[in-house]
Coordinates of C-alpha atoms in Angstrom, one line a residue:
Chain A
X14 CA -27.0 0.1 21.1
X15 CA -24.2 -2.0 19.9
X16 CA -24.2 -5.6 19.8
X17 CA -21.5 -6.5 17.1
X18 CA -18.9 -8.1 19.6
X19 CA -16.6 -9.1 16.9
X20 CA -12.5 -8.3 17.3
X21 CA -11.1 -5.4 17.2
X22 CA -8.4 -4.6 15.2
X23 CA -6.4 -2.9 18.0
X24 CA -2.6 -4.0 19.5
X25 CA -2.1 -5.6 22.0
X26 CA 0.7 -3.9 24.0
X27 CA 0.7 -0.1 23.2
X28 CA 3.3 1.3 20.7
X29 CA 4.8 4.6 20.0
X30 CA 3.6 4.1 16.4
X31 CA 4.5 7.4 15.5
X32 CA 7.8 7.2 16.7
X33 CA 8.2 4.1 14.8
X34 CA 6.8 5.5 12.0
X35 CA 8.9 8.7 11.8
X36 CA 12.4 6.2 13.0
X37 CA 11.6 3.6 10.2
X38 CA 11.0 6.7 7.6
X39 CA 14.7 8.0 8.5
X40 CA 15.9 4.3 7.9
X41 CA 15.4 3.2 10.7
X42 CA 14.8 -1.1 9.6
X43 CA 14.8 -2.1 13.5
X44 CA 11.5 0.1 13.5
X45 CA 10.1 -1.1 10.7
X46 CA 10.9 -5.3 11.5
X47 CA 8.9 -3.4 15.1
X48 CA 5.8 -1.8 12.9
X49 CA 5.7 -4.9 10.6
X50 CA 5.4 -6.9 13.8
X51 CA 2.6 -4.9 15.4
X52 CA 0.1 -5.7 12.6
X53 CA 1.7 -8.6 10.1
X54 CA -0.6 -11.2 11.9
X55 CA -3.6 -9.1 11.8
X56 CA -2.6 -8.8 7.7
X57 CA -1.8 -12.3 7.4
X58 CA -4.9 -13.7 8.8
X59 CA -6.8 -11.2 6.6
X60 CA -5.1 -12.4 3.3
X61 CA -5.9 -15.7 3.8
X62 CA -9.6 -15.1 5.0
X63 CA -10.3 -13.7 2.2
X64 CA -8.1 -15.9 -0.6
X65 CA -7.7 -19.4 1.5
X66 CA -4.6 -19.3 0.1
X67 CA -1.5 -19.7 2.2
X68 CA 0.9 -19.4 -1.2
X69 CA -1.2 -16.4 -2.1
X70 CA -1.6 -14.9 1.3
X71 CA 2.4 -15.1 1.5
X72 CA 2.5 -12.9 -1.5
X73 CA 0.2 -11.0 -0.7
X74 CA 2.3 -10.7 2.7
X75 CA 5.5 -9.7 1.3
X76 CA 4.2 -7.8 -1.8
X77 CA 1.5 -5.7 1.7
X78 CA 4.9 -4.8 4.0
X79 CA 7.1 -4.3 1.0
X80 CA 5.1 -1.5 -0.4
X81 CA 5.2 0.2 2.7
X82 CA 9.3 0.1 2.9
X83 CA 9.3 1.8 -0.3
X84 CA 5.9 4.3 0.3
X85 CA 7.1 4.8 3.9
X86 CA 8.6 8.3 3.1
X87 CA 5.2 9.1 1.3
X88 CA 3.2 8.4 4.6
X89 CA 2.1 12.1 5.5
X90 CA 0.1 10.8 9.1
X91 CA -3.1 12.2 7.3
X92 CA -4.8 9.0 8.5
X93 CA -4.1 6.2 10.5
X94 CA -0.9 3.5 9.9
X95 CA -3.5 1.2 10.7
X96 CA -5.7 2.3 7.7
X97 CA -3.0 3.1 5.0
X98 CA -1.7 -0.7 6.0
X99 CA -5.2 -2.2 4.9
X100 CA -6.1 -0.3 2.0
X101 CA -2.7 -1.4 0.6
X102 CA -3.1 -5.2 1.4
X103 CA -6.8 -4.9 0.9
X104 CA -6.1 -3.9 -2.4
X105 CA -3.4 -6.5 -3.1
X106 CA -5.9 -9.5 -2.3
X107 CA -8.8 -7.4 -4.4
X108 CA -6.4 -7.5 -7.1
X109 CA -6.0 -11.7 -6.2
X110 CA -9.2 -12.6 -6.0
X111 CA -10.5 -10.6 -9.3
X112 CA -7.6 -12.1 -11.5
X113 CA -8.7 -15.2 -10.2
X114 CA -12.2 -14.5 -11.0
X115 CA -10.6 -14.3 -14.1
X116 CA -8.4 -16.6 -15.2
X117 CA -11.3 -18.9 -13.1
X118 CA -9.6 -21.3 -10.7
X119 CA -8.9 -24.8 -11.2
X120 CA -12.4 -26.2 -8.8
X121 CA -11.5 -27.9 -6.1
X122 CA -14.8 -30.2 -7.1
X123 CA -13.2 -33.5 -8.9
X124 CA -15.6 -36.0 -11.4
X125 CA -14.3 -39.7 -9.4
X126 CA -15.9 -43.3 -10.4
X127 CA -18.3 -42.1 -7.1
X128 CA -19.5 -38.9 -8.4
X129 CA -18.3 -35.1 -7.8
X130 CA -15.9 -35.1 -5.2
X131 CA -15.2 -31.6 -3.3
X132 CA -11.5 -31.8 -2.4
X133 CA -11.6 -29.1 0.1
X134 CA -14.3 -31.4 1.8
X135 CA -11.7 -34.2 2.2
X136 CA -9.1 -31.8 3.4
X137 CA -8.6 -32.6 7.3
X138 CA -8.6 -30.4 10.2
X139 CA -5.6 -29.5 11.5
X140 CA -6.5 -29.1 15.7
X141 CA -8.6 -31.6 16.8
X142 CA -10.0 -30.7 19.8
X143 CA -13.5 -30.6 21.0
X144 CA -15.7 -33.8 20.8
X145 CA -16.0 -35.2 17.8
X146 CA -19.8 -34.4 17.3
X147 CA -18.6 -30.6 17.9
X148 CA -15.7 -31.0 15.5
X149 CA -18.1 -32.2 12.8
X150 CA -20.3 -29.5 12.9
X151 CA -17.2 -27.0 12.3
X152 CA -15.8 -28.8 10.1
X153 CA -19.4 -29.1 7.9
X154 CA -20.3 -25.5 9.1
X155 CA -16.7 -24.3 8.0
X156 CA -16.8 -25.5 4.7
X157 CA -20.3 -24.1 4.2
X158 CA -19.3 -20.2 5.0
X159 CA -16.1 -21.0 3.3
X160 CA -18.6 -21.8 0.2
X161 CA -21.0 -18.8 0.4
X162 CA -18.7 -16.1 0.9
X163 CA -17.3 -17.9 -2.4
X164 CA -20.4 -16.5 -4.2
X165 CA -19.6 -12.9 -3.0
X166 CA -18.5 -10.1 -4.9
X167 CA -14.8 -9.6 -4.2
X168 CA -15.5 -6.3 -2.9
X169 CA -18.8 -7.6 -1.0
X170 CA -16.2 -10.1 0.0
X171 CA -13.4 -7.5 1.8
X172 CA -16.3 -5.1 3.1
X173 CA -17.5 -8.6 5.1
X174 CA -14.1 -10.5 6.4
X175 CA -13.2 -6.3 7.7
X176 CA -16.4 -5.2 9.0
X177 CA -17.4 -8.9 10.5
X178 CA -13.9 -10.5 11.4
X179 CA -12.1 -7.6 12.2
X180 CA -13.6 -5.3 13.6
X181 CA -13.1 -2.2 11.6
X182 CA -15.9 0.4 10.9
X183 CA -17.7 0.8 7.5
X184 CA -16.7 4.5 7.5
X185 CA -12.9 3.4 7.4
X186 CA -13.5 0.5 5.0
X187 CA -15.2 2.9 3.3
X188 CA -12.0 4.9 3.3
X189 CA -9.8 1.8 2.6
X190 CA -11.9 0.9 -0.7
X191 CA -12.4 4.0 -2.2
X192 CA -16.1 4.4 -1.6
X193 CA -18.5 6.0 0.4
X194 CA -19.5 4.7 4.0
X195 CA -22.9 4.2 2.2
X196 CA -21.8 2.3 0.0
X197 CA -19.9 0.3 2.2
X198 CA -23.0 0.3 3.9
X199 CA -25.1 -1.8 1.2
X200 CA -21.9 -4.1 0.2
X201 CA -22.3 -5.1 3.5
X202 CA -26.3 -5.4 3.5
X203 CA -25.6 -7.1 0.5
X204 CA -23.0 -9.6 1.7
X205 CA -25.0 -10.8 4.6
X206 CA -28.2 -11.2 2.6
X207 CA -26.2 -13.4 1.0
X208 CA -24.6 -15.7 3.1
X209 CA -27.3 -15.4 5.2
X210 CA -29.3 -17.4 1.9
X211 CA -27.0 -20.1 1.6
X212 CA -26.7 -20.7 5.0
X213 CA -30.7 -20.8 5.1
X214 CA -30.5 -24.7 6.5
X215 CA -28.1 -24.1 9.0
X216 CA -29.1 -21.5 10.9
Chain B
X25 CA -35.4 -15.6 6.0
X26 CA -36.3 -12.6 4.4
X27 CA -38.4 -9.7 5.2
X28 CA -40.7 -9.0 3.1
X29 CA -43.3 -5.9 2.6
X30 CA -45.6 -5.3 6.2
X31 CA -47.7 -2.7 5.0
X32 CA -49.9 -3.1 8.3
X33 CA -46.4 -2.1 10.1
X34 CA -45.4 0.4 8.2
X35 CA -44.5 3.5 10.3
X36 CA -44.4 7.0 9.2
X37 CA -41.2 9.2 10.2
X38 CA -41.0 12.7 9.2
X39 CA -42.8 12.8 4.9
X40 CA -41.3 8.8 5.0
X41 CA -43.3 6.1 5.2
X42 CA -41.1 2.9 5.8
X43 CA -42.0 -0.6 6.0
X44 CA -40.6 -3.6 7.1
X45 CA -38.5 -4.2 4.3
X46 CA -37.0 -0.4 4.8
X47 CA -35.9 -2.0 8.4
X48 CA -34.3 -5.3 6.8
X49 CA -30.4 -3.7 6.2
X50 CA -31.4 -1.3 9.4
X51 CA -31.4 -4.5 11.3
X52 CA -28.7 -5.9 9.5
X53 CA -26.6 -2.4 10.3
X54 CA -28.1 -2.0 14.2
X55 CA -25.9 -5.8 14.9
X56 CA -22.8 -4.2 13.7
X57 CA -23.2 -1.1 15.0
X58 CA -23.7 1.2 12.2
X59 CA -26.7 2.7 12.6
X60 CA -27.1 7.0 13.7
X61 CA -28.3 7.2 16.8
X62 CA -30.9 8.1 15.3
X63 CA -32.0 5.3 12.7
X64 CA -30.7 3.2 15.3
X65 CA -33.9 5.3 17.6
X66 CA -36.6 4.9 14.4
X67 CA -35.9 1.5 14.4
X68 CA -36.3 0.0 18.4
X69 CA -39.0 1.9 18.3
X70 CA -40.6 0.4 15.7
X71 CA -39.0 -3.1 16.9
X72 CA -41.1 -2.6 19.9
X73 CA -44.1 -3.0 17.9
X74 CA -43.6 -5.4 15.4
X75 CA -43.0 -9.1 16.1
X76 CA -41.3 -10.0 12.1
X77 CA -38.6 -7.4 12.2
X78 CA -37.9 -8.9 16.0
X79 CA -37.7 -12.2 14.3
X80 CA -35.8 -10.8 11.9
X81 CA -33.5 -9.3 14.4
X82 CA -32.8 -13.0 15.7
X83 CA -32.3 -14.2 12.7
X84 CA -29.6 -11.7 11.7
X85 CA -27.4 -12.1 15.2
X86 CA -28.0 -16.0 14.7
X87 CA -26.3 -15.6 11.6
X88 CA -23.4 -13.9 13.5
X89 CA -22.8 -15.5 15.7
X90 CA -22.8 -19.0 13.3
X91 CA -20.4 -17.0 11.3
X92 CA -18.2 -16.2 14.7
X93 CA -17.5 -20.1 15.3
X94 CA -15.8 -20.3 11.9
X95 CA -12.5 -21.5 13.2
X96 CA -9.3 -18.9 12.8
X97 CA -6.4 -20.3 13.9
X98 CA -3.2 -18.4 12.4
X99 CA -1.2 -20.4 11.1
X100 CA 2.6 -19.0 12.7
X101 CA 5.0 -21.2 11.1
X102 CA 3.4 -19.4 8.1
X103 CA 3.9 -16.2 10.0
X104 CA 7.4 -16.9 10.7
X105 CA 9.0 -18.3 6.6
X106 CA 6.7 -14.7 6.2
X107 CA 8.7 -13.0 8.3
X108 CA 12.0 -14.8 7.9
X109 CA 11.7 -14.0 4.1
X110 CA 10.0 -10.6 4.7
X111 CA 13.9 -9.3 6.3
X112 CA 15.2 -11.1 3.4
X113 CA 13.6 -8.8 1.2
X114 CA 13.5 -5.7 3.3
X115 CA 17.2 -6.1 3.3
X116 CA 17.8 -6.2 -0.9
X117 CA 15.8 -3.9 -0.9
X118 CA 16.1 0.3 -0.8
X119 CA 13.6 2.7 0.7
X120 CA 13.1 5.4 -2.0
X121 CA 13.4 8.1 0.5
X122 CA 16.4 10.0 -0.9
X123 CA 17.5 10.3 2.6
X124 CA 17.2 13.7 3.8
X125 CA 17.5 16.1 0.8
X126 CA 13.7 14.1 -0.4
X127 CA 12.4 14.9 3.1
X128 CA 13.4 18.5 3.7
X129 CA 12.6 20.1 0.1
X130 CA 10.0 17.7 -1.3
X131 CA 7.4 19.9 -0.1
X132 CA 9.2 23.0 -1.1
X133 CA 9.6 21.3 -4.6
X134 CA 6.4 20.0 -4.7
X135 CA 4.5 23.2 -4.3
X136 CA 7.3 25.3 -6.9
X137 CA 6.2 22.3 -9.3
X138 CA 2.7 22.3 -8.6
X139 CA 2.9 26.7 -8.9
X140 CA 5.4 26.5 -11.8
X141 CA 2.4 24.6 -13.3
X142 CA -0.4 26.1 -13.0
X143 CA 2.3 29.4 -13.7
X144 CA 3.1 27.2 -16.5
X145 CA -0.6 27.2 -17.6
X146 CA -1.4 30.4 -17.8
X147 CA 1.5 32.1 -19.5
X148 CA 3.1 29.0 -21.5
X149 CA -0.2 28.4 -23.7
X150 CA 0.3 26.1 -26.9
X151 CA -1.1 29.0 -29.1
X152 CA 2.0 31.4 -28.0
X153 CA 4.6 28.6 -27.6
X154 CA 3.6 26.1 -30.4
X155 CA 3.1 23.7 -27.8
X156 CA 0.3 21.0 -28.1
X157 CA -2.8 21.5 -26.4
X158 CA -4.0 18.2 -24.8
X159 CA -6.7 19.1 -22.5
X160 CA -10.6 18.9 -23.6
X161 CA -11.4 15.9 -25.7
X162 CA -7.8 14.5 -25.4
X163 CA -8.2 11.0 -24.3
X164 CA -6.6 10.0 -21.1
X165 CA -3.1 8.7 -21.3
X166 CA -3.4 6.2 -19.0
X167 CA -6.8 5.0 -16.6
X168 CA -7.4 3.4 -13.6
X169 CA -10.2 2.3 -12.5
X170 CA -10.5 2.9 -8.2
X171 CA -14.3 1.1 -8.0
X172 CA -17.9 -0.1 -9.5
X173 CA -20.8 0.1 -7.8
X174 CA -23.8 -1.1 -8.6
X175 CA -26.9 1.7 -7.1
X176 CA -30.4 0.8 -5.8
X177 CA -31.8 1.7 -8.9
X178 CA -29.7 -1.0 -11.4
X179 CA -27.3 2.2 -12.5
X180 CA -23.5 1.8 -12.1
X181 CA -21.3 3.9 -10.5
X182 CA -17.5 3.6 -11.6
X183 CA -15.1 6.0 -10.2
X184 CA -11.5 6.5 -13.1
X185 CA -8.4 8.0 -12.0
X186 CA -6.9 9.8 -15.9
X187 CA -4.0 10.5 -16.6
X188 CA -3.7 13.3 -19.4
X189 CA -0.5 14.7 -21.6
X190 CA 0.2 18.6 -20.9
X191 CA 3.1 19.9 -23.3
X192 CA 5.0 22.9 -21.7
X193 CA 7.8 25.1 -22.5
X194 CA 9.8 27.4 -22.0
X195 CA 13.9 29.1 -21.7
X196 CA 15.7 26.1 -19.5
X197 CA 16.9 29.4 -16.7
X198 CA 13.2 29.6 -16.3
X199 CA 12.8 28.7 -12.7
X200 CA 9.5 27.5 -13.2
X201 CA 11.3 25.1 -16.1
X202 CA 13.6 24.2 -14.0
X203 CA 11.4 22.8 -10.6
X204 CA 9.4 21.1 -13.2
X205 CA 13.0 19.4 -14.0
X206 CA 14.4 18.9 -10.6
X207 CA 11.4 16.8 -10.3
X208 CA 11.6 15.1 -13.2
X209 CA 15.4 14.1 -12.1
X210 CA 13.6 13.3 -8.8
X211 CA 10.3 11.3 -9.6
X212 CA 10.6 10.1 -13.3
X213 CA 10.9 6.4 -13.5
X214 CA 12.5 6.1 -16.9
X215 CA 15.8 6.7 -16.4
X216 CA 16.6 8.2 -19.9
X217 CA 14.3 11.1 -18.5
X218 CA 16.6 11.7 -16.0
X219 CA 20.0 11.8 -17.5
X220 CA 18.2 14.1 -20.2
X221 CA 16.3 16.6 -17.2
X222 CA 20.6 16.2 -15.4
X223 CA 21.9 17.2 -18.7
X224 CA 19.8 20.3 -18.8
X225 CA 20.3 21.1 -15.4
X226 CA 24.2 20.0 -14.2
X227 CA 25.0 23.4 -15.9
X228 CA 23.4 25.3 -13.6
X229 CA 24.9 23.6 -10.8
X230 CA 25.8 26.9 -9.5
X231 CA 22.5 27.1 -7.7
X232 CA 22.4 25.3 -4.4
X233 CA 19.2 23.4 -5.1
X234 CA 20.3 21.3 -8.6
X235 CA 23.2 21.0 -6.5
X236 CA 22.0 18.9 -4.3
X237 CA 19.7 17.3 -6.8
X238 CA 23.0 15.9 -8.3
X239 CA 24.8 15.1 -4.9
X240 CA 21.5 12.8 -4.9
X241 CA 21.7 11.3 -7.8
X242 CA 24.9 10.3 -7.9
X243 CA 24.4 9.0 -4.3
X244 CA 21.1 7.1 -4.9
X245 CA 20.2 6.9 -8.3
X246 CA 19.9 3.6 -9.0
X247 CA 20.8 4.1 -12.8
X248 CA 25.0 4.2 -13.5
X249 CA 24.0 6.2 -16.3
X250 CA 21.7 9.2 -14.1
X251 CA 25.2 8.5 -11.6
X252 CA 27.5 9.5 -14.7
X253 CA 26.1 12.5 -15.9
X254 CA 25.5 14.1 -12.5
X255 CA 29.3 13.7 -11.9
X256 CA 30.1 15.2 -14.8
X257 CA 27.9 17.5 -13.6
X258 CA 29.9 18.7 -10.8
X259 CA 33.0 18.9 -12.3
X260 CA 33.4 22.1 -11.6
X261 CA 33.1 22.3 -8.0
X262 CA 34.9 19.2 -7.2
X263 CA 36.8 21.4 -4.4
X264 CA 34.0 21.8 -2.4
X265 CA 33.9 19.6 0.9
X266 CA 30.4 18.9 0.2
X267 CA 30.7 17.5 -3.2
X268 CA 34.2 15.5 -2.2
X269 CA 32.4 14.3 1.1
X270 CA 30.1 12.7 -1.7
X271 CA 32.8 11.2 -4.4
X272 CA 34.3 10.1 -1.4
X273 CA 31.3 8.1 -0.4
X274 CA 31.4 7.2 -4.4
X275 CA 34.2 5.4 -4.2
X276 CA 33.4 3.1 -1.5
X277 CA 30.3 2.5 -2.3
X278 CA 29.1 2.4 -6.2
X279 CA 29.2 -1.2 -7.6
X280 CA 29.8 0.2 -11.0
X281 CA 33.5 0.8 -11.7
X282 CA 33.3 3.6 -13.6
X283 CA 31.3 5.7 -11.5
X284 CA 34.3 4.8 -9.6
X285 CA 36.7 6.3 -12.0
X286 CA 35.6 9.1 -13.4
X287 CA 35.0 10.2 -9.0
X288 CA 38.6 9.3 -8.5
X289 CA 39.5 11.4 -11.3
X290 CA 37.6 13.9 -9.8
X291 CA 38.0 13.6 -5.9
X292 CA 42.6 14.3 -7.0
X293 CA 42.4 16.9 -9.0
X294 CA 42.4 18.8 -6.2
X295 CA 44.5 17.8 -3.3
X296 CA 43.3 17.1 -0.2
X297 CA 45.4 16.0 3.1
X298 CA 41.9 15.3 4.5
X299 CA 41.1 11.7 2.4
X300 CA 44.6 9.9 3.6
X301 CA 42.3 7.4 4.9
X302 CA 39.8 7.4 2.6
X303 CA 42.0 6.9 -0.2
X304 CA 44.1 3.6 1.8
X305 CA 41.1 2.1 2.3
X306 CA 40.1 2.5 -1.2
X307 CA 43.2 1.0 -2.0
X308 CA 42.5 -2.2 0.3
X309 CA 39.4 -2.4 -1.2
X310 CA 39.6 -1.6 -4.2
X311 CA 39.3 -4.3 -6.9
X312 CA 39.4 -1.7 -10.0
X313 CA 43.2 -1.4 -11.4
X314 CA 42.9 2.1 -12.2
X315 CA 41.0 3.9 -9.5
X316 CA 43.7 1.8 -7.5
X317 CA 46.7 2.9 -9.2
X318 CA 44.9 6.5 -8.9
X319 CA 44.7 6.8 -5.4
X320 CA 48.8 4.9 -4.7
X321 CA 49.7 7.8 -6.8
X322 CA 47.9 10.6 -4.9
X323 CA 49.0 9.0 -1.7
X324 CA 52.5 8.8 -2.5
X325 CA 52.1 12.9 -4.2
X326 CA 50.8 13.2 -0.5
X327 CA 54.4 12.0 1.2
X328 CA 51.3 9.6 3.1
X329 CA 51.5 5.7 2.8
X330 CA 49.8 3.3 0.8
X331 CA 48.2 0.7 3.5
X332 CA 47.2 1.1 6.9
X333 CA 48.3 -0.6 9.7

């Protein structure tokens, strides 16, 4: 029985991926660009969702694809290109999250004359759609989800993001993060427990 | 929402007894379709008779539905910017491919290097050759933490990649030493070591592998000192067709005038009428006076016109 209704990370249009990789390995920049376009929306989305910062997501995008470009000749088809790419992307994201933790990034909460205010909560939603009540609920839920995600460790957050939103299997996630499937399972469970505890009042 | 232990709902499976709290993780994994068939059946059997766990399953589904409500709109403006920046960066970045040579010889050379390391490990013992033992007990030069994972008992499992150093010595004519030197020319990031390795290898450019390594270094090494050193190594082979082809390409593409000066000297040391077209092109585009004058003199000696018409 399978309940999970998550998004699959498969390509929308079938492409001869192996052929593109081989051509790109021989220096065909057009093939490389097609390869990038097959995956870059997914890469940017993961980076955005993990880091919640367009600037950092942009950096991750550039760093990841440049790494792929420079090291494509080392790709030997002993894992899927998707796994290889995501391994690069998640490691860069994890580095960003860890660095952020070390430098204790500036909080979004500021002191005002009316008391503490979360600047993130005052950001306007870009897509006014649906009814206002639904919109308000979405904004509130989104804010709470972001806070809950912020309480996870970088690794828990990455595992949760990749499993829940990207639909990757835990075995593949474990492989990407250099750990076992069992450890990835434990990590996902810890993440869901923490998230559920944080969102308890809303559910 | 947490599931506390309910001993009354415990089920016995083999020798182990599982209660509701043991099933909590399985319920989450079940919702993600990540349980094995056996574990899934075991959980479904348990769910059939346990109201508490059925409620836990409902909560988990509710949580997952709520998480799916998160707006996930990709900013296509940001995506377009990213693509544009990447295209510009790729255009100015050279993939570290070493072109065909690297791909063709990577596996044999890699295998050879491994064999060489094994052979050297067995034969060139530090005790025999005065090397330094840097094996057991020697702290690693570089360590990188790959993962940190707490387990259920509270212990931490840390996965660490260590790089250690070993010193080997041998005759430069030894094929195993040459294999290591070729690996250093190809893979070492320090240009000083690449220059040093080419310096040792250049007197052995008679062998096919060394010659190809020198030709690739001349064409692709990012450091001009390394390219110059490799050109020196090819001096005695400047009459060979493959060397001349590489020299012509260097003259047209290399951005360091010192490298081009060295290349034109080697190229014009032998008369070759097939080079007229290349030399005319160089005269047109070359901004270094010495290289230009050498080309013009060579063309005149060949009774060829200096310009293209």
